[in-house]
């Protein structure tokens, strides 16, 4: 079972009156109107963990505007995922994703003619790429690493400085800004943020390429969001795809498919240079004062050919 969290933080937050609430071996500390965990705000290898209040948004925007930074955003919308989620995702990205910076959205879909038209802000463009709608949602999820490597990244290398890869069944809810940019960016899974690491759904089969010894894991990362510079993502997608294809040869399917291989890469092969807090991919169960991207209402009976097991996460 996933940990549940139902709390109310005290409203009287001031810089001179700090009040902490102990939750599952983690502390939340209130500073002014900002509430974020006191520990950790940096990883053991020195990468920042980004929470609201740990950065200056104006400074970040000025820095990247001065450098002429262009940001890419890739999203898969195949089958009924296009009808159920894509328009809301695009509308919210147009409003909140990297406001003030030029952006290119790469939509990968099996139905290019059905991609909804939205009013785009100045500086945002959309590129639609056609992919195959594979038979099972598990295969769609796993083989997106191949589509990213072969279709998106060759374009991104020449067009953008940074690229985010996201699931379509999410909605931006507030500014998702350049503070999130980095060489290799990983997203903490909000569903397991308060869990003991023994509860992480890591691949336990030592015959799988995605296997991670339990004592090696520090965090559990969400496959719904990852990003970085195109050169770093080229290596990530290639290595994850190699693992997925090798598992297929062995007749093995990792417990959480491409997410399992992503976790292995970020844990054992290349530690992320920046880690995003659950504010950047919120699942509606973890109490947070701020959130920038949240999960959309799921409808697996409509969008997936095979339903997930009871209690599972997307």
PDB file of C-alpha atoms in Angstrom:
ATOM      1  CA  UNK A   1       0.000   0.000   0.000  1.00  0.00           C
ATOM      2  CA  UNK A   2       1.138   3.530  -0.662  1.00  0.00           C
ATOM      3  CA  UNK A   3       1.741   5.877   2.249  1.00  0.00           C
ATOM      4  CA  UNK A   4      -1.061   8.352   2.720  1.00  0.00           C
ATOM      5  CA  UNK A   5      -0.716  11.867   4.035  1.00  0.00           C
ATOM      6  CA  UNK A   6      -3.460  14.062   5.390  1.00  0.00           C
ATOM      7  CA  UNK A   7      -2.270  17.124   7.312  1.00  0.00           C
ATOM      8  CA  UNK A   8      -2.871  20.823   7.700  1.00  0.00           C
ATOM      9  CA  UNK A   9       0.184  22.982   8.160  1.00  0.00           C
ATOM     10  CA  UNK A  10      -0.186  25.906  10.514  1.00  0.00           C
ATOM     11  CA  UNK A  11      -1.037  29.075   8.663  1.00  0.00           C
ATOM     12  CA  UNK A  12       1.102  31.283  10.887  1.00  0.00           C
ATOM     13  CA  UNK A  13       4.337  30.890   8.897  1.00  0.00           C
ATOM     14  CA  UNK A  14       6.913  33.583   9.439  1.00  0.00           C
ATOM     15  CA  UNK A  15      10.668  33.824   9.097  1.00  0.00           C
ATOM     16  CA  UNK A  16      10.947  34.358  12.865  1.00  0.00           C
ATOM     17  CA  UNK A  17       8.495  31.648  13.854  1.00  0.00           C
ATOM     18  CA  UNK A  18       9.408  28.297  12.322  1.00  0.00           C
ATOM     19  CA  UNK A  19       7.201  25.327  13.082  1.00  0.00           C
ATOM     20  CA  UNK A  20       8.064  21.797  12.011  1.00  0.00           C
ATOM     21  CA  UNK A  21       5.749  18.805  11.698  1.00  0.00           C
ATOM     22  CA  UNK A  22       7.266  15.320  11.824  1.00  0.00           C
ATOM     23  CA  UNK A  23       6.025  13.033   9.054  1.00  0.00           C
ATOM     24  CA  UNK A  24       7.318   9.519   8.423  1.00  0.00           C
ATOM     25  CA  UNK A  25      10.926  10.395   9.343  1.00  0.00           C
ATOM     26  CA  UNK A  26      10.883  13.593   7.292  1.00  0.00           C
ATOM     27  CA  UNK A  27      10.379  17.150   8.492  1.00  0.00           C
ATOM     28  CA  UNK A  28       8.404  19.882   6.867  1.00  0.00           C
ATOM     29  CA  UNK A  29       9.553  23.344   7.834  1.00  0.00           C
ATOM     30  CA  UNK A  30       7.578  26.527   7.290  1.00  0.00           C
ATOM     31  CA  UNK A  31       9.476  29.608   6.171  1.00  0.00           C
ATOM     32  CA  UNK A  32       7.323  32.612   5.378  1.00  0.00           C
ATOM     33  CA  UNK A  33       4.728  31.479   2.869  1.00  0.00           C
ATOM     34  CA  UNK A  34       6.984  28.627   1.732  1.00  0.00           C
ATOM     35  CA  UNK A  35       6.805  25.111   3.093  1.00  0.00           C
ATOM     36  CA  UNK A  36       9.223  22.428   1.981  1.00  0.00           C
ATOM     37  CA  UNK A  37      11.134  19.554   3.577  1.00  0.00           C
ATOM     38  CA  UNK A  38      14.126  20.604   5.611  1.00  0.00           C
ATOM     39  CA  UNK A  39      15.848  17.390   4.562  1.00  0.00           C
ATOM     40  CA  UNK A  40      16.839  16.758   1.914  1.00  0.00           C
ATOM     41  CA  UNK A  41      17.363  19.847  -0.222  1.00  0.00           C
ATOM     42  CA  UNK A  42      20.491  18.404  -1.796  1.00  0.00           C
ATOM     43  CA  UNK A  43      21.429  14.832  -2.656  1.00  0.00           C
ATOM     44  CA  UNK A  44      24.348  12.939  -1.131  1.00  0.00           C
ATOM     45  CA  UNK A  45      26.268  13.494  -4.392  1.00  0.00           C
ATOM     46  CA  UNK A  46      25.657  17.263  -4.335  1.00  0.00           C
ATOM     47  CA  UNK A  47      22.788  17.653  -6.811  1.00  0.00           C
ATOM     48  CA  UNK A  48      20.149  20.211  -5.806  1.00  0.00           C
ATOM     49  CA  UNK A  49      16.604  19.042  -5.061  1.00  0.00           C
ATOM     50  CA  UNK A  50      14.348  21.794  -6.347  1.00  0.00           C
ATOM     51  CA  UNK A  51      11.530  23.022  -4.090  1.00  0.00           C
ATOM     52  CA  UNK A  52       9.581  26.255  -4.235  1.00  0.00           C
ATOM     53  CA  UNK A  53      11.602  28.713  -2.176  1.00  0.00           C
ATOM     54  CA  UNK A  54      15.022  27.274  -3.020  1.00  0.00           C
ATOM     55  CA  UNK A  55      15.520  29.481  -6.097  1.00  0.00           C
ATOM     56  CA  UNK A  56      14.942  33.016  -7.359  1.00  0.00           C
ATOM     57  CA  UNK A  57      12.559  32.747 -10.352  1.00  0.00           C
ATOM     58  CA  UNK A  58      13.408  36.220 -11.656  1.00  0.00           C
ATOM     59  CA  UNK A  59      17.122  35.485 -11.553  1.00  0.00           C
ATOM     60  CA  UNK A  60      16.624  32.142 -13.312  1.00  0.00           C
ATOM     61  CA  UNK A  61      14.557  33.735 -16.081  1.00  0.00           C
ATOM     62  CA  UNK A  62      17.012  36.591 -16.631  1.00  0.00           C
ATOM     63  CA  UNK A  63      19.925  34.156 -16.834  1.00  0.00           C
ATOM     64  CA  UNK A  64      18.316  31.946 -19.459  1.00  0.00           C
ATOM     65  CA  UNK A  65      16.913  34.824 -21.490  1.00  0.00           C
ATOM     66  CA  UNK A  66      20.400  36.316 -21.636  1.00  0.00           C
ATOM     67  CA  UNK A  67      21.744  32.999 -22.898  1.00  0.00           C
ATOM     68  CA  UNK A  68      18.937  32.637 -25.453  1.00  0.00           C
ATOM     69  CA  UNK A  69      17.901  29.282 -24.000  1.00  0.00           C
ATOM     70  CA  UNK A  70      15.400  27.247 -26.020  1.00  0.00           C
ATOM     71  CA  UNK A  71      13.542  24.426 -24.277  1.00  0.00           C
ATOM     72  CA  UNK A  72      11.930  21.376 -25.833  1.00  0.00           C
ATOM     73  CA  UNK A  73       9.013  19.368 -24.467  1.00  0.00           C
ATOM     74  CA  UNK A  74       8.201  15.924 -25.862  1.00  0.00           C
ATOM     75  CA  UNK A  75       4.930  14.134 -25.188  1.00  0.00           C
ATOM     76  CA  UNK A  76       3.409  10.877 -26.430  1.00  0.00           C
ATOM     77  CA  UNK A  77      -0.287  10.859 -27.324  1.00  0.00           C
ATOM     78  CA  UNK A  78      -1.231   7.567 -28.961  1.00  0.00           C
ATOM     79  CA  UNK A  79      -4.571   5.822 -29.191  1.00  0.00           C
ATOM     80  CA  UNK A  80      -7.167   7.128 -26.791  1.00  0.00           C
ATOM     81  CA  UNK A  81      -4.582   9.062 -24.803  1.00  0.00           C
ATOM     82  CA  UNK A  82      -4.784  11.704 -27.518  1.00  0.00           C
ATOM     83  CA  UNK A  83      -8.540  12.151 -27.079  1.00  0.00           C
ATOM     84  CA  UNK A  84      -8.453  11.973 -23.284  1.00  0.00           C
ATOM     85  CA  UNK A  85      -5.494  14.155 -22.358  1.00  0.00           C
ATOM     86  CA  UNK A  86      -3.583  15.942 -25.112  1.00  0.00           C
ATOM     87  CA  UNK A  87      -5.600  19.160 -25.426  1.00  0.00           C
ATOM     88  CA  UNK A  88      -5.538  19.882 -21.681  1.00  0.00           C
ATOM     89  CA  UNK A  89      -1.816  19.084 -21.557  1.00  0.00           C
ATOM     90  CA  UNK A  90      -1.050  21.459 -24.433  1.00  0.00           C
ATOM     91  CA  UNK A  91      -3.270  24.263 -23.152  1.00  0.00           C
ATOM     92  CA  UNK A  92      -1.676  24.120 -19.705  1.00  0.00           C
ATOM     93  CA  UNK A  93       1.867  23.878 -21.155  1.00  0.00           C
ATOM     94  CA  UNK A  94       1.186  26.917 -23.310  1.00  0.00           C
ATOM     95  CA  UNK A  95       0.329  28.838 -20.163  1.00  0.00           C
ATOM     96  CA  UNK A  96       2.794  27.503 -17.602  1.00  0.00           C
ATOM     97  CA  UNK A  97       5.721  25.598 -19.164  1.00  0.00           C
ATOM     98  CA  UNK A  98       8.829  27.783 -19.285  1.00  0.00           C
ATOM     99  CA  UNK A  99       6.933  31.074 -19.648  1.00  0.00           C
ATOM    100  CA  UNK A 100       9.099  33.725 -21.228  1.00  0.00           C
ATOM    101  CA  UNK A 101      11.400  31.258 -22.992  1.00  0.00           C
ATOM    102  CA  UNK A 102      11.138  29.947 -26.564  1.00  0.00           C
ATOM    103  CA  UNK A 103       9.754  26.390 -26.530  1.00  0.00           C
ATOM    104  CA  UNK A 104       9.279  23.617 -29.055  1.00  0.00           C
ATOM    105  CA  UNK A 105       6.704  20.939 -28.253  1.00  0.00           C
ATOM    106  CA  UNK A 106       7.283  17.579 -29.929  1.00  0.00           C
ATOM    107  CA  UNK A 107       4.077  15.548 -30.117  1.00  0.00           C
ATOM    108  CA  UNK A 108       4.521  11.869 -30.919  1.00  0.00           C
ATOM    109  CA  UNK A 109       1.262  10.331 -32.057  1.00  0.00           C
ATOM    110  CA  UNK A 110      -0.222   7.680 -34.320  1.00  0.00           C
ATOM    111  CA  UNK A 111      -2.912  10.181 -35.413  1.00  0.00           C
ATOM    112  CA  UNK A 112      -1.237  13.420 -36.534  1.00  0.00           C
ATOM    113  CA  UNK A 113      -4.392  14.741 -38.192  1.00  0.00           C
ATOM    114  CA  UNK A 114      -6.283  14.549 -34.893  1.00  0.00           C
ATOM    115  CA  UNK A 115      -3.862  16.655 -32.863  1.00  0.00           C
ATOM    116  CA  UNK A 116      -5.950  19.523 -31.431  1.00  0.00           C
ATOM    117  CA  UNK A 117      -5.146  23.046 -32.472  1.00  0.00           C
ATOM    118  CA  UNK A 118      -4.491  25.420 -29.603  1.00  0.00           C
ATOM    119  CA  UNK A 119      -3.733  29.099 -29.365  1.00  0.00           C
ATOM    120  CA  UNK A 120       0.046  29.216 -28.925  1.00  0.00           C
ATOM    121  CA  UNK A 121       1.834  31.951 -27.042  1.00  0.00           C
ATOM    122  CA  UNK A 122       4.586  33.921 -28.737  1.00  0.00           C
ATOM    123  CA  UNK A 123       7.749  31.820 -28.921  1.00  0.00           C
ATOM    124  CA  UNK A 124       6.070  28.407 -28.698  1.00  0.00           C
ATOM    125  CA  UNK A 125       5.916  26.072 -31.694  1.00  0.00           C
ATOM    126  CA  UNK A 126       4.637  22.517 -32.157  1.00  0.00           C
ATOM    127  CA  UNK A 127       6.197  19.706 -34.189  1.00  0.00           C
ATOM    128  CA  UNK A 128       4.117  16.567 -34.757  1.00  0.00           C
ATOM    129  CA  UNK A 129       5.885  13.233 -35.331  1.00  0.00           C
ATOM    130  CA  UNK A 130       4.142  10.032 -36.330  1.00  0.00           C
ATOM    131  CA  UNK A 131       4.732   6.835 -34.367  1.00  0.00           C
ATOM    132  CA  UNK A 132       3.197   3.379 -34.312  1.00  0.00           C
ATOM    133  CA  UNK A 133       0.440   2.564 -31.825  1.00  0.00           C
ATOM    134  CA  UNK A 134       1.739  -0.687 -30.385  1.00  0.00           C
ATOM    135  CA  UNK A 135      -0.577  -3.441 -29.209  1.00  0.00           C
ATOM    136  CA  UNK A 136      -0.075  -3.123 -25.421  1.00  0.00           C
ATOM    137  CA  UNK A 137       0.248  -0.019 -23.284  1.00  0.00           C
ATOM    138  CA  UNK A 138       3.322  -1.627 -21.686  1.00  0.00           C
ATOM    139  CA  UNK A 139       5.007  -1.726 -25.097  1.00  0.00           C
ATOM    140  CA  UNK A 140       3.974   1.859 -25.841  1.00  0.00           C
ATOM    141  CA  UNK A 141       5.585   2.871 -22.564  1.00  0.00           C
ATOM    142  CA  UNK A 142       8.778   0.872 -23.031  1.00  0.00           C
ATOM    143  CA  UNK A 143       9.414   1.592 -26.697  1.00  0.00           C
ATOM    144  CA  UNK A 144       9.058   5.340 -26.293  1.00  0.00           C
ATOM    145  CA  UNK A 145      12.783   5.236 -25.484  1.00  0.00           C
ATOM    146  CA  UNK A 146      13.367   4.133 -29.085  1.00  0.00           C
ATOM    147  CA  UNK A 147      11.057   6.832 -30.470  1.00  0.00           C
ATOM    148  CA  UNK A 148      12.759   9.504 -28.400  1.00  0.00           C
ATOM    149  CA  UNK A 149      16.181   8.342 -29.543  1.00  0.00           C
ATOM    150  CA  UNK A 150      15.293   7.976 -33.223  1.00  0.00           C
ATOM    151  CA  UNK A 151      12.723  10.728 -33.805  1.00  0.00           C
ATOM    152  CA  UNK A 152      12.925  13.487 -31.207  1.00  0.00           C
ATOM    153  CA  UNK A 153      16.582  13.708 -30.242  1.00  0.00           C
ATOM    154  CA  UNK A 154      17.962  14.125 -33.794  1.00  0.00           C
ATOM    155  CA  UNK A 155      15.767  17.245 -34.061  1.00  0.00           C
ATOM    156  CA  UNK A 156      16.371  18.397 -30.502  1.00  0.00           C
ATOM    157  CA  UNK A 157      20.162  18.341 -30.906  1.00  0.00           C
ATOM    158  CA  UNK A 158      19.895  21.172 -33.437  1.00  0.00           C
ATOM    159  CA  UNK A 159      16.842  23.003 -32.113  1.00  0.00           C
ATOM    160  CA  UNK A 160      16.889  23.154 -28.285  1.00  0.00           C
ATOM    161  CA  UNK A 161      19.300  23.500 -25.385  1.00  0.00           C
ATOM    162  CA  UNK A 162      17.251  21.372 -22.988  1.00  0.00           C
ATOM    163  CA  UNK A 163      14.517  18.796 -23.455  1.00  0.00           C
ATOM    164  CA  UNK A 164      11.857  17.450 -21.109  1.00  0.00           C
ATOM    165  CA  UNK A 165      10.094  14.153 -21.801  1.00  0.00           C
ATOM    166  CA  UNK A 166       6.671  13.880 -20.158  1.00  0.00           C
ATOM    167  CA  UNK A 167       3.585  11.681 -20.008  1.00  0.00           C
ATOM    168  CA  UNK A 168       0.507  13.249 -21.554  1.00  0.00           C
ATOM    169  CA  UNK A 169      -1.899  12.477 -18.692  1.00  0.00           C
ATOM    170  CA  UNK A 170      -0.724  15.448 -16.634  1.00  0.00           C
ATOM    171  CA  UNK A 171      -1.696  19.114 -16.359  1.00  0.00           C
ATOM    172  CA  UNK A 172       0.528  22.098 -15.597  1.00  0.00           C
ATOM    173  CA  UNK A 173      -0.942  24.063 -12.708  1.00  0.00           C
ATOM    174  CA  UNK A 174       1.599  26.850 -12.125  1.00  0.00           C
ATOM    175  CA  UNK A 175       4.840  28.146 -13.579  1.00  0.00           C
ATOM    176  CA  UNK A 176       7.221  25.320 -14.444  1.00  0.00           C
ATOM    177  CA  UNK A 177      10.277  27.443 -15.000  1.00  0.00           C
ATOM    178  CA  UNK A 178      13.986  27.321 -15.879  1.00  0.00           C
ATOM    179  CA  UNK A 179      14.922  26.434 -12.308  1.00  0.00           C
ATOM    180  CA  UNK A 180      14.114  22.873 -13.449  1.00  0.00           C
ATOM    181  CA  UNK A 181      16.733  22.858 -16.220  1.00  0.00           C
ATOM    182  CA  UNK A 182      19.955  20.890 -15.900  1.00  0.00           C
ATOM    183  CA  UNK A 183      22.305  18.475 -17.632  1.00  0.00           C
ATOM    184  CA  UNK A 184      20.325  15.432 -16.468  1.00  0.00           C
ATOM    185  CA  UNK A 185      17.117  15.982 -14.510  1.00  0.00           C
ATOM    186  CA  UNK A 186      15.180  13.331 -12.569  1.00  0.00           C
ATOM    187  CA  UNK A 187      11.747  13.547 -10.934  1.00  0.00           C
ATOM    188  CA  UNK A 188      11.060  12.188  -7.446  1.00  0.00           C
ATOM    189  CA  UNK A 189       7.980   9.958  -7.491  1.00  0.00           C
ATOM    190  CA  UNK A 190       5.476  11.630  -5.191  1.00  0.00           C
ATOM    191  CA  UNK A 191       3.676   8.325  -4.600  1.00  0.00           C
ATOM    192  CA  UNK A 192       6.770   6.952  -2.865  1.00  0.00           C
ATOM    193  CA  UNK A 193       8.304  10.133  -1.482  1.00  0.00           C
ATOM    194  CA  UNK A 194       7.363   9.324   2.111  1.00  0.00           C
ATOM    195  CA  UNK A 195       7.922   5.577   1.757  1.00  0.00           C
ATOM    196  CA  UNK A 196      10.779   3.660   3.282  1.00  0.00           C
ATOM    197  CA  UNK A 197      13.199   2.729   0.512  1.00  0.00           C
ATOM    198  CA  UNK A 198      12.422  -0.939   1.193  1.00  0.00           C
ATOM    199  CA  UNK A 199       8.974  -0.191  -0.244  1.00  0.00           C
ATOM    200  CA  UNK A 200      10.270   1.210  -3.535  1.00  0.00           C
ATOM    201  CA  UNK A 201       8.927  -0.839  -6.476  1.00  0.00           C
ATOM    202  CA  UNK A 202      12.387  -1.555  -7.852  1.00  0.00           C
ATOM    203  CA  UNK A 203      13.011  -4.453 -10.202  1.00  0.00           C
ATOM    204  CA  UNK A 204      13.886  -7.353  -7.876  1.00  0.00           C
ATOM    205  CA  UNK A 205      14.649 -10.003 -10.486  1.00  0.00           C
ATOM    206  CA  UNK A 206      18.463 -10.258 -10.741  1.00  0.00           C
ATOM    207  CA  UNK A 207      18.075 -11.700 -14.256  1.00  0.00           C
ATOM    208  CA  UNK A 208      16.601  -8.411 -15.490  1.00  0.00           C
ATOM    209  CA  UNK A 209      18.885  -5.680 -16.784  1.00  0.00           C
ATOM    210  CA  UNK A 210      16.724  -3.266 -14.733  1.00  0.00           C
ATOM    211  CA  UNK A 211      17.650  -5.017 -11.446  1.00  0.00           C
ATOM    212  CA  UNK A 212      18.765  -2.651  -8.677  1.00  0.00           C
ATOM    213  CA  UNK A 213      20.104  -4.074  -5.412  1.00  0.00           C
ATOM    214  CA  UNK A 214      17.840  -2.578  -2.699  1.00  0.00           C
ATOM    215  CA  UNK A 215      20.772  -1.153  -0.757  1.00  0.00           C
ATOM    216  CA  UNK A 216      21.885   0.825  -3.819  1.00  0.00           C
ATOM    217  CA  UNK A 217      18.756   2.963  -4.157  1.00  0.00           C
ATOM    218  CA  UNK A 218      18.525   6.456  -2.686  1.00  0.00           C
ATOM    219  CA  UNK A 219      15.359   7.669  -4.392  1.00  0.00           C
ATOM    220  CA  UNK A 220      12.600   6.278  -6.587  1.00  0.00           C
ATOM    221  CA  UNK A 221      12.225   8.312  -9.768  1.00  0.00           C
ATOM    222  CA  UNK A 222       9.066   8.818 -11.802  1.00  0.00           C
ATOM    223  CA  UNK A 223       9.150   7.932 -15.487  1.00  0.00           C
ATOM    224  CA  UNK A 224       6.446  10.532 -16.210  1.00  0.00           C
ATOM    225  CA  UNK A 225       9.046  13.327 -16.185  1.00  0.00           C
ATOM    226  CA  UNK A 226      12.732  13.384 -17.035  1.00  0.00           C
ATOM    227  CA  UNK A 227      14.897  15.847 -18.877  1.00  0.00           C
ATOM    228  CA  UNK A 228      18.255  17.363 -19.591  1.00  0.00           C
ATOM    229  CA  UNK A 229      20.535  18.351 -22.411  1.00  0.00           C
ATOM    230  CA  UNK A 230      20.001  16.353 -25.612  1.00  0.00           C
ATOM    231  CA  UNK A 231      23.459  14.772 -25.431  1.00  0.00           C
ATOM    232  CA  UNK A 232      22.711  13.363 -21.969  1.00  0.00           C
ATOM    233  CA  UNK A 233      19.255  12.174 -23.007  1.00  0.00           C
ATOM    234  CA  UNK A 234      20.707  10.430 -26.053  1.00  0.00           C
ATOM    235  CA  UNK A 235      22.792   8.259 -23.747  1.00  0.00           C
ATOM    236  CA  UNK A 236      19.912   7.718 -21.319  1.00  0.00           C
ATOM    237  CA  UNK A 237      17.449   6.609 -23.996  1.00  0.00           C
ATOM    238  CA  UNK A 238      20.012   4.377 -25.709  1.00  0.00           C
ATOM    239  CA  UNK A 239      21.004   2.635 -22.492  1.00  0.00           C
ATOM    240  CA  UNK A 240      17.403   2.160 -21.343  1.00  0.00           C
ATOM    241  CA  UNK A 241      16.428   0.815 -24.769  1.00  0.00           C
ATOM    242  CA  UNK A 242      19.344  -1.616 -24.735  1.00  0.00           C
ATOM    243  CA  UNK A 243      18.172  -2.935 -21.377  1.00  0.00           C
ATOM    244  CA  UNK A 244      14.551  -3.244 -22.505  1.00  0.00           C
ATOM    245  CA  UNK A 245      15.522  -5.162 -25.661  1.00  0.00           C
ATOM    246  CA  UNK A 246      17.895  -7.432 -23.759  1.00  0.00           C
ATOM    247  CA  UNK A 247      15.144  -8.245 -21.267  1.00  0.00           C
ATOM    248  CA  UNK A 248      12.823  -9.057 -24.172  1.00  0.00           C
ATOM    249  CA  UNK A 249      15.385 -11.543 -25.480  1.00  0.00           C
ATOM    250  CA  UNK A 250      15.410 -13.178 -22.040  1.00  0.00           C
ATOM    251  CA  UNK A 251      11.612 -13.267 -21.855  1.00  0.00           C
ATOM    252  CA  UNK A 252      11.626 -10.757 -18.980  1.00  0.00           C
ATOM    253  CA  UNK A 253       9.523  -7.634 -18.497  1.00  0.00           C
ATOM    254  CA  UNK A 254      10.630  -5.284 -15.732  1.00  0.00           C
ATOM    255  CA  UNK A 255       8.031  -4.574 -13.050  1.00  0.00           C
ATOM    256  CA  UNK A 256       7.472  -0.957 -14.122  1.00  0.00           C
ATOM    257  CA  UNK A 257       8.695  -1.271 -17.694  1.00  0.00           C
ATOM    258  CA  UNK A 258      10.685   1.736 -18.946  1.00  0.00           C
ATOM    259  CA  UNK A 259      10.445   3.386 -15.508  1.00  0.00           C
ATOM    260  CA  UNK A 260      12.357   0.448 -14.024  1.00  0.00           C
ATOM    261  CA  UNK A 261      15.117   0.836 -16.607  1.00  0.00           C
ATOM    262  CA  UNK A 262      15.135   4.598 -16.073  1.00  0.00           C
ATOM    263  CA  UNK A 263      15.616   4.083 -12.335  1.00  0.00           C
ATOM    264  CA  UNK A 264      18.493   1.707 -12.951  1.00  0.00           C
ATOM    265  CA  UNK A 265      20.216   4.198 -15.242  1.00  0.00           C
ATOM    266  CA  UNK A 266      19.788   7.103 -12.807  1.00  0.00           C
ATOM    267  CA  UNK A 267      20.827   4.993  -9.813  1.00  0.00           C
ATOM    268  CA  UNK A 268      23.689   2.867 -11.109  1.00  0.00           C
ATOM    269  CA  UNK A 269      24.989   4.445 -14.320  1.00  0.00           C
ATOM    270  CA  UNK A 270      24.586   8.222 -14.268  1.00  0.00           C
ATOM    271  CA  UNK A 271      23.411  10.127 -11.219  1.00  0.00           C
ATOM    272  CA  UNK A 272      21.175  13.091 -12.099  1.00  0.00           C
ATOM    273  CA  UNK A 273      22.660  16.569 -11.872  1.00  0.00           C
ATOM    274  CA  UNK A 274      19.336  17.963 -10.617  1.00  0.00           C
ATOM    275  CA  UNK A 275      16.372  16.344  -8.880  1.00  0.00           C
ATOM    276  CA  UNK A 276      12.855  17.767  -8.917  1.00  0.00           C
ATOM    277  CA  UNK A 277      10.724  17.611  -5.781  1.00  0.00           C
ATOM    278  CA  UNK A 278       7.187  16.152  -5.850  1.00  0.00           C
ATOM    279  CA  UNK A 279       5.939  19.687  -6.549  1.00  0.00           C
ATOM    280  CA  UNK A 280       6.972  19.094 -10.162  1.00  0.00           C
ATOM    281  CA  UNK A 281       4.801  15.986 -10.587  1.00  0.00           C
ATOM    282  CA  UNK A 282       2.072  15.864  -7.955  1.00  0.00           C
ATOM    283  CA  UNK A 283      -0.232  12.861  -7.514  1.00  0.00           C
ATOM    284  CA  UNK A 284      -2.958  14.585  -5.425  1.00  0.00           C
ATOM    285  CA  UNK A 285      -2.279  12.362  -2.394  1.00  0.00           C
ATOM    286  CA  UNK A 286       0.804  14.045  -0.978  1.00  0.00           C
ATOM    287  CA  UNK A 287      -0.087  17.303   0.762  1.00  0.00           C
ATOM    288  CA  UNK A 288       1.867  20.155  -0.791  1.00  0.00           C
ATOM    289  CA  UNK A 289       1.328  23.863  -0.592  1.00  0.00           C
ATOM    290  CA  UNK A 290       2.721  24.316  -4.102  1.00  0.00           C
ATOM    291  CA  UNK A 291       2.515  22.169  -7.202  1.00  0.00           C
ATOM    292  CA  UNK A 292       3.494  22.891 -10.780  1.00  0.00           C
ATOM    293  CA  UNK A 293       2.374  19.758 -12.608  1.00  0.00           C
ATOM    294  CA  UNK A 294      -0.300  17.335 -11.420  1.00  0.00           C
ATOM    295  CA  UNK A 295      -1.636  13.994 -12.554  1.00  0.00           C
ATOM    296  CA  UNK A 296      -4.813  14.141 -14.579  1.00  0.00           C
ATOM    297  CA  UNK A 297      -7.797  12.004 -13.655  1.00  0.00           C
ATOM    298  CA  UNK A 298      -6.962   8.475 -14.807  1.00  0.00           C
ATOM    299  CA  UNK A 299      -9.309   6.368 -16.902  1.00  0.00           C
ATOM    300  CA  UNK A 300      -7.454   3.132 -17.509  1.00  0.00           C
ATOM    301  CA  UNK A 301     -10.505   1.245 -18.769  1.00  0.00           C
ATOM    302  CA  UNK A 302     -10.692   3.699 -21.643  1.00  0.00           C
ATOM    303  CA  UNK A 303      -7.026   4.327 -22.383  1.00  0.00           C
ATOM    304  CA  UNK A 304      -5.317   1.016 -21.637  1.00  0.00           C
ATOM    305  CA  UNK A 305      -5.949  -2.343 -23.255  1.00  0.00           C
ATOM    306  CA  UNK A 306      -4.713  -4.074 -20.111  1.00  0.00           C
ATOM    307  CA  UNK A 307      -5.720  -2.653 -16.760  1.00  0.00           C
ATOM    308  CA  UNK A 308      -3.125  -2.253 -13.998  1.00  0.00           C
ATOM    309  CA  UNK A 309      -3.280  -4.456 -10.945  1.00  0.00           C
ATOM    310  CA  UNK A 310      -5.107  -3.199  -7.861  1.00  0.00           C
ATOM    311  CA  UNK A 311      -3.109  -0.638  -5.973  1.00  0.00           C
ATOM    312  CA  UNK A 312      -0.601  -0.069  -8.753  1.00  0.00           C
ATOM    313  CA  UNK A 313       0.745   3.245  -9.915  1.00  0.00           C
ATOM    314  CA  UNK A 314       0.842   4.524 -13.475  1.00  0.00           C
TER     315      UNK A 314
END
